[in-house]
Short mmCIF file of C-alpha atoms in Angstrom, two decimals:
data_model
loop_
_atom_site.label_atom_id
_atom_site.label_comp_id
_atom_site.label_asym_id
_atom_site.label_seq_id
_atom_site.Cartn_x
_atom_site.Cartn_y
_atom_site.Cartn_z
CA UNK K 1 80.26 -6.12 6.36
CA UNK K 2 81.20 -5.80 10.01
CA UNK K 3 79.05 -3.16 12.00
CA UNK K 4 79.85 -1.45 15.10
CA UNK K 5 78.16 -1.22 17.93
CA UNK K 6 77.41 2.91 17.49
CA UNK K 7 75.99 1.44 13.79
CA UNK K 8 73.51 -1.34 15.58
CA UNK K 9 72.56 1.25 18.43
CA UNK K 10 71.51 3.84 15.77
CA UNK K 11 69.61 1.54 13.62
CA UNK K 12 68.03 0.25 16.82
CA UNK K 13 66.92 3.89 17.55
CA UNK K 14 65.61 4.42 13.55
CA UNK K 15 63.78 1.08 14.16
CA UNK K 16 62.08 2.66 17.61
CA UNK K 17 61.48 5.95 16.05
CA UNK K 18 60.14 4.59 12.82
CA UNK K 19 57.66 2.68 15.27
CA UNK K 20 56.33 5.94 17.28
CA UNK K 21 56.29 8.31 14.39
CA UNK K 22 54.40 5.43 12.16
CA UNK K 23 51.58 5.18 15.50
CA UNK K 24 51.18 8.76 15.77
CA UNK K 25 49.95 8.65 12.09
CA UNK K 26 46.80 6.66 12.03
CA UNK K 27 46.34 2.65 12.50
CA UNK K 28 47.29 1.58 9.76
CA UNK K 29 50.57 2.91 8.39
CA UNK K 30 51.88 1.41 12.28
CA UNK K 31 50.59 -1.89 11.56
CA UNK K 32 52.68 -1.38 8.09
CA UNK K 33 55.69 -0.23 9.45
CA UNK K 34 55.65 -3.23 12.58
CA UNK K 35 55.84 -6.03 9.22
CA UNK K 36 58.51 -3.78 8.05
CA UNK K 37 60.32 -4.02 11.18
CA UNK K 38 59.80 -7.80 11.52
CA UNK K 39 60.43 -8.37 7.90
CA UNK K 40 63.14 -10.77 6.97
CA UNK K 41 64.19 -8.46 3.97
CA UNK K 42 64.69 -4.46 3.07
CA UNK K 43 65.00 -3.84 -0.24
CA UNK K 44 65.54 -0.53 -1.92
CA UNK K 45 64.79 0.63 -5.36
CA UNK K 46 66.70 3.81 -6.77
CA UNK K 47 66.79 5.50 -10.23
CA UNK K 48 69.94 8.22 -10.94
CA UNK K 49 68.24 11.24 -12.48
CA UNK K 50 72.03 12.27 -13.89
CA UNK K 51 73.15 8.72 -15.62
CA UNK K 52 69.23 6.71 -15.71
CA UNK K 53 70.89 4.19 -14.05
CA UNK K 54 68.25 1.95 -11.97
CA UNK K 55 68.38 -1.00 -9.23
CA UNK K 56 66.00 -2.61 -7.18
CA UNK K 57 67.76 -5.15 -4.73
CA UNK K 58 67.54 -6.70 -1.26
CA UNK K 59 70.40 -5.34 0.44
CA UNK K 60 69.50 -6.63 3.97
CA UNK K 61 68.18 -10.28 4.91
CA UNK K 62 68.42 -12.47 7.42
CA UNK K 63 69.93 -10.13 9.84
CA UNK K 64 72.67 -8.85 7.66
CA UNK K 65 73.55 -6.90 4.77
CA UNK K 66 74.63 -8.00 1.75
CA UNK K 67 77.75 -7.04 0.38
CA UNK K 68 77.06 -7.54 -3.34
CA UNK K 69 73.63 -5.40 -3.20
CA UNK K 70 75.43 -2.87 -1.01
CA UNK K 71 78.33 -2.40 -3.82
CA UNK K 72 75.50 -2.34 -6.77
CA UNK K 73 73.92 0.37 -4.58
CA UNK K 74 77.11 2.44 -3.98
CA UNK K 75 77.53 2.17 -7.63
CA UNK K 76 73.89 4.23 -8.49
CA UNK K 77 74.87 6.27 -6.36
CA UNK K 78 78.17 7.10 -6.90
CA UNK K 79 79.72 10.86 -7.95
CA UNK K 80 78.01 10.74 -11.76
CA UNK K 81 80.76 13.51 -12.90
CA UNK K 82 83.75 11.31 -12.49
CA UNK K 83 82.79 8.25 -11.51
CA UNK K 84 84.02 7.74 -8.42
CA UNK K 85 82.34 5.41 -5.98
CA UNK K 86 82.15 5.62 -1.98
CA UNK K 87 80.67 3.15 0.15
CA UNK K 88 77.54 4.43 1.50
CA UNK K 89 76.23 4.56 4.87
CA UNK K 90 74.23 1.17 5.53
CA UNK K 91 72.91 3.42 8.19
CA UNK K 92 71.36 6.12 5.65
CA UNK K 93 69.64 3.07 3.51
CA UNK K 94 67.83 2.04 6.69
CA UNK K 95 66.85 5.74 6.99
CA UNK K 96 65.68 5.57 3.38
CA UNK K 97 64.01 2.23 4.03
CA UNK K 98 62.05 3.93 6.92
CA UNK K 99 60.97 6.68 4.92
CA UNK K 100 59.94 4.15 2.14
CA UNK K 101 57.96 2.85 4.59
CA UNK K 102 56.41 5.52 6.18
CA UNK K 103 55.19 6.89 3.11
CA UNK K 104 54.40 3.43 1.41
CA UNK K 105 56.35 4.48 -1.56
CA UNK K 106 55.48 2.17 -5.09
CA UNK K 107 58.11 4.15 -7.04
CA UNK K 108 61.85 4.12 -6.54
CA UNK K 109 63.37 6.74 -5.54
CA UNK K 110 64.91 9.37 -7.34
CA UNK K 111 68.46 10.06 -6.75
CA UNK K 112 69.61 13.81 -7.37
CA UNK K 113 73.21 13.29 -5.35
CA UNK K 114 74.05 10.42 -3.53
CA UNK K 115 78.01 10.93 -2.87
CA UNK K 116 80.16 13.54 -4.17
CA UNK K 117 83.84 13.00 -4.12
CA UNK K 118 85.81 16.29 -2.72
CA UNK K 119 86.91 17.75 -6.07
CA UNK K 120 82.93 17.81 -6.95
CA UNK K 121 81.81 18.79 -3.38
CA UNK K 122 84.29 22.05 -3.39
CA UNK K 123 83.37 22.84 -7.11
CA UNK K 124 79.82 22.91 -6.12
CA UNK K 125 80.54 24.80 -2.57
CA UNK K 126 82.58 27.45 -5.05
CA UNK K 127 79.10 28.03 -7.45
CA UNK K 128 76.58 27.57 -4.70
CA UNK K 129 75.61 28.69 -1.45
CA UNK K 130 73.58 25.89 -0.68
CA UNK K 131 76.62 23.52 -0.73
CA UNK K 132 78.11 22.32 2.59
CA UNK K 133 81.77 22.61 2.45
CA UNK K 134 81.92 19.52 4.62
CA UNK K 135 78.58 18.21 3.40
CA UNK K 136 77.86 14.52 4.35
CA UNK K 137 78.02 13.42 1.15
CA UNK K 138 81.50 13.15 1.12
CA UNK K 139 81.06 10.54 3.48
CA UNK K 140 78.56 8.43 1.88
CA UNK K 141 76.20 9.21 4.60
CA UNK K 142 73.66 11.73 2.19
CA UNK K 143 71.44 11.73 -0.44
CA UNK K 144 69.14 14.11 -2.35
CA UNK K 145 65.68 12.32 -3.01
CA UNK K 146 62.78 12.81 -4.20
CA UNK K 147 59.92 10.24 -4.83
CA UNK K 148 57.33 10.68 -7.65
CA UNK K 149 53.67 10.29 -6.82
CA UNK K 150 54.77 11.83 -3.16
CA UNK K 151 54.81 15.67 -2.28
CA UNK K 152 58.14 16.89 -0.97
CA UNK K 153 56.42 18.13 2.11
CA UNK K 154 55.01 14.13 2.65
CA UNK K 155 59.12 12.83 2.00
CA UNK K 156 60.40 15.74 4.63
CA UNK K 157 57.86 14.89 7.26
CA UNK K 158 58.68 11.13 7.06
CA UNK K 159 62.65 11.80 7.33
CA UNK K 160 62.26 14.20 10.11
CA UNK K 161 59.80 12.08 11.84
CA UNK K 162 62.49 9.08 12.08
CA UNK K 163 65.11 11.09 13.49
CA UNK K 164 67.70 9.43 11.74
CA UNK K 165 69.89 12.87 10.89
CA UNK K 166 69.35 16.18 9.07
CA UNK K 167 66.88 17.20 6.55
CA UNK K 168 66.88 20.02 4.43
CA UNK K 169 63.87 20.62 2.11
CA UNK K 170 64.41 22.38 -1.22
CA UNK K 171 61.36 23.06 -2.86
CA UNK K 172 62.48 25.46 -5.33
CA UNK K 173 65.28 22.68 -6.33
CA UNK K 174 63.06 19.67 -5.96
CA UNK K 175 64.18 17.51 -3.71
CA UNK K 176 64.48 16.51 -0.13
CA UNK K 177 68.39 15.83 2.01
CA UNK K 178 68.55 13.31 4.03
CA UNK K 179 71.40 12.33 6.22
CA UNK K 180 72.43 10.78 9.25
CA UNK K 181 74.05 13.68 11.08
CA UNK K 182 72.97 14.40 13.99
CA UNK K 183 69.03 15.85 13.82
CA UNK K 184 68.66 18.92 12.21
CA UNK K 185 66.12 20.62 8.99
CA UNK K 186 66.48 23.36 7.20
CA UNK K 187 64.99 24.48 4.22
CA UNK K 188 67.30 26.09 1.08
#
Protein backbone atom coordinates (compact mmCIF):
# COMPACT_ATOMS: atom_id res chain seq x y z
CA UNK A 1 0.00 0.00 0.00
CA UNK A 2 1.54 3.18 -1.33
CA UNK A 3 1.21 6.27 1.12
CA UNK A 4 1.40 9.81 0.35
CA UNK A 5 3.29 12.19 1.64
CA UNK A 6 0.04 14.20 3.44
CA UNK A 7 -0.50 10.28 4.95
CA UNK A 8 3.36 10.05 6.40
CA UNK A 9 3.22 13.84 7.56
CA UNK A 10 0.00 13.14 9.57
CA UNK A 11 1.11 9.99 11.12
CA UNK A 12 4.36 11.80 11.88
CA UNK A 13 2.25 14.47 13.74
CA UNK A 14 -0.06 11.46 15.67
CA UNK A 15 3.40 9.98 16.53
CA UNK A 16 4.59 13.64 18.07
CA UNK A 17 1.32 14.25 19.67
CA UNK A 18 0.93 10.80 21.06
CA UNK A 19 4.49 11.60 22.64
CA UNK A 20 3.46 15.08 24.45
CA UNK A 21 0.00 14.10 25.46
CA UNK A 22 1.50 10.55 26.87
CA UNK A 23 4.37 13.03 29.06
CA UNK A 24 1.85 15.31 30.29
CA UNK A 25 0.20 12.21 31.95
CA UNK A 26 2.60 10.90 34.48
CA UNK A 27 6.11 8.95 33.87
CA UNK A 28 5.13 6.14 33.07
CA UNK A 29 2.42 5.89 30.44
CA UNK A 30 5.41 8.24 28.28
CA UNK A 31 7.93 5.70 28.80
CA UNK A 32 5.00 3.24 27.39
CA UNK A 33 4.03 5.11 24.61
CA UNK A 34 8.13 5.92 23.48
CA UNK A 35 8.37 1.58 23.07
CA UNK A 36 5.21 2.01 21.21
CA UNK A 37 6.66 4.48 18.99
CA UNK A 38 9.93 2.55 18.52
CA UNK A 39 8.16 -0.70 18.26
CA UNK A 40 8.74 -2.76 15.19
CA UNK A 41 4.97 -3.84 15.16
CA UNK A 42 1.20 -2.24 15.79
CA UNK A 43 -1.23 -4.57 16.10
CA UNK A 44 -4.90 -4.01 16.62
CA UNK A 45 -7.52 -6.16 18.10
CA UNK A 46 -11.33 -5.41 17.24
CA UNK A 47 -14.61 -7.25 18.04
CA UNK A 48 -18.01 -6.16 15.78
CA UNK A 49 -20.75 -5.72 18.37
CA UNK A 50 -23.40 -6.15 15.18
CA UNK A 51 -21.93 -9.57 13.46
CA UNK A 52 -19.32 -10.94 16.74
CA UNK A 53 -16.88 -10.99 14.30
CA UNK A 54 -13.24 -10.68 16.00
CA UNK A 55 -9.43 -10.14 14.78
CA UNK A 56 -6.37 -9.48 16.39
CA UNK A 57 -3.51 -8.89 13.74
CA UNK A 58 -0.28 -6.97 13.09
CA UNK A 59 -1.19 -4.70 10.46
CA UNK A 60 2.06 -2.61 10.52
CA UNK A 61 5.79 -3.99 10.76
CA UNK A 62 8.84 -3.20 9.65
CA UNK A 63 7.96 0.17 8.45
CA UNK A 64 4.98 -0.77 6.43
CA UNK A 65 1.59 -1.97 6.46
CA UNK A 66 0.44 -5.03 5.57
CA UNK A 67 -1.95 -5.49 2.99
CA UNK A 68 -3.46 -8.84 4.03
CA UNK A 69 -4.09 -7.60 7.84
CA UNK A 70 -5.32 -4.30 6.44
CA UNK A 71 -8.08 -6.22 4.15
CA UNK A 72 -9.00 -8.68 7.28
CA UNK A 73 -9.43 -5.38 9.17
CA UNK A 74 -11.60 -3.59 6.54
CA UNK A 75 -13.56 -6.71 6.56
CA UNK A 76 -14.63 -6.34 10.67
CA UNK A 77 -15.29 -3.39 9.95
CA UNK A 78 -17.16 -3.24 7.06
CA UNK A 79 -21.11 -1.87 6.64
CA UNK A 80 -22.69 -5.10 8.77
CA UNK A 81 -26.25 -4.34 6.97
CA UNK A 82 -25.14 -5.18 3.50
CA UNK A 83 -21.94 -6.18 3.54
CA UNK A 84 -20.15 -3.92 1.81
CA UNK A 85 -16.50 -3.33 2.51
CA UNK A 86 -14.35 0.05 2.21
CA UNK A 87 -10.82 0.30 2.74
CA UNK A 88 -10.18 2.05 5.87
CA UNK A 89 -8.02 4.82 6.69
CA UNK A 90 -4.45 3.33 7.69
CA UNK A 91 -4.33 6.76 9.15
CA UNK A 92 -7.43 6.20 11.65
CA UNK A 93 -5.79 2.64 12.84
CA UNK A 94 -2.68 4.57 13.89
CA UNK A 95 -5.12 6.93 15.70
CA UNK A 96 -6.69 3.84 17.27
CA UNK A 97 -3.26 2.39 17.96
CA UNK A 98 -2.41 5.67 19.87
CA UNK A 99 -5.37 5.59 21.85
CA UNK A 100 -4.68 1.82 22.60
CA UNK A 101 -1.74 3.00 23.84
CA UNK A 102 -2.49 5.80 25.78
CA UNK A 103 -4.94 4.04 27.70
CA UNK A 104 -2.99 0.63 27.84
CA UNK A 105 -6.02 -1.12 26.63
CA UNK A 106 -5.97 -5.37 27.37
CA UNK A 107 -9.35 -5.72 25.60
CA UNK A 108 -10.08 -5.20 21.93
CA UNK A 109 -11.98 -2.83 20.99
CA UNK A 110 -15.47 -2.73 20.41
CA UNK A 111 -16.67 -1.73 17.09
CA UNK A 112 -20.25 -0.02 16.99
CA UNK A 113 -19.72 1.44 13.14
CA UNK A 114 -16.70 1.29 11.38
CA UNK A 115 -17.83 2.26 7.61
CA UNK A 116 -21.20 2.77 6.37
CA UNK A 117 -21.77 2.62 2.70
CA UNK A 118 -24.09 5.73 1.42
CA UNK A 119 -27.42 3.89 1.19
CA UNK A 120 -26.85 3.07 5.14
CA UNK A 121 -25.29 6.50 5.97
CA UNK A 122 -28.52 8.47 4.39
CA UNK A 123 -30.98 5.86 5.98
CA UNK A 124 -29.49 6.59 9.27
CA UNK A 125 -29.16 10.60 8.56
CA UNK A 126 -33.18 10.18 7.60
CA UNK A 127 -34.01 8.44 11.40
CA UNK A 128 -31.40 10.34 13.33
CA UNK A 129 -30.17 13.61 14.09
CA UNK A 130 -27.00 12.54 15.25
CA UNK A 131 -26.02 11.23 11.76
CA UNK A 132 -23.64 13.30 9.58
CA UNK A 133 -24.97 13.47 6.15
CA UNK A 134 -21.39 13.45 4.95
CA UNK A 135 -20.12 11.59 8.00
CA UNK A 136 -16.52 10.21 7.66
CA UNK A 137 -17.51 6.97 7.67
CA UNK A 138 -18.29 6.91 4.27
CA UNK A 139 -14.80 7.31 3.72
CA UNK A 140 -13.36 4.69 5.82
CA UNK A 141 -11.79 7.29 7.90
CA UNK A 142 -14.39 6.70 11.29
CA UNK A 143 -15.25 4.48 13.79
CA UNK A 144 -17.53 4.23 16.84
CA UNK A 145 -15.54 2.53 19.80
CA UNK A 146 -15.79 1.75 22.87
CA UNK A 147 -13.34 -0.33 25.06
CA UNK A 148 -14.54 -2.47 28.04
CA UNK A 149 -12.75 -2.13 31.34
CA UNK A 150 -12.20 1.78 30.17
CA UNK A 151 -14.70 4.71 30.96
CA UNK A 152 -15.85 6.59 27.89
CA UNK A 153 -14.59 9.77 29.42
CA UNK A 154 -10.78 7.85 29.72
CA UNK A 155 -11.28 6.70 25.55
CA UNK A 156 -12.43 10.57 24.67
CA UNK A 157 -9.57 12.14 26.54
CA UNK A 158 -6.99 9.83 24.86
CA UNK A 159 -8.47 10.57 21.17
CA UNK A 160 -8.66 14.21 21.77
CA UNK A 161 -5.35 14.31 23.37
CA UNK A 162 -3.64 12.86 20.02
CA UNK A 163 -5.14 15.26 17.81
CA UNK A 164 -5.55 12.95 15.14
CA UNK A 165 -9.33 14.32 14.01
CA UNK A 166 -12.77 14.74 15.59
CA UNK A 167 -14.29 13.20 18.56
CA UNK A 168 -17.68 13.10 19.54
CA UNK A 169 -18.61 11.45 22.89
CA UNK A 170 -22.01 9.77 23.26
CA UNK A 171 -22.61 8.73 26.57
CA UNK A 172 -26.18 8.14 26.42
CA UNK A 173 -25.36 5.81 23.19
CA UNK A 174 -22.19 4.29 24.53
CA UNK A 175 -19.56 4.91 22.62
CA UNK A 176 -16.84 7.27 21.60
CA UNK A 177 -16.21 8.75 17.38
CA UNK A 178 -13.15 8.94 16.34
CA UNK A 179 -11.96 10.26 13.06
CA UNK A 180 -9.33 11.86 11.28
CA UNK A 181 -11.01 15.09 10.19
CA UNK A 182 -9.63 17.84 11.01
CA UNK A 183 -9.75 18.41 15.17
CA UNK A 184 -12.94 18.86 16.50
CA UNK A 185 -15.37 17.13 19.79
CA UNK A 186 -18.61 17.27 20.36
CA UNK A 187 -20.74 15.44 22.48
CA UNK A 188 -24.40 13.89 21.08
Amino acid sequence: MKLTIKDNSRRQFLKLGMLVAAAGLSPFPAHAALRDIAARERSLAFYNTHTGESIKTVYWAEGDYIPQALADINHVLRDHRNNEIKNMSPVLLDLLYGINSMIEARQPFHIISGYRSPATNAKLAASSGGVAKHSMHLDGKATDIRVPGHDLIQVRRAAFMLHGGGVGYYPGSDFVHVDVGRVRQWQG
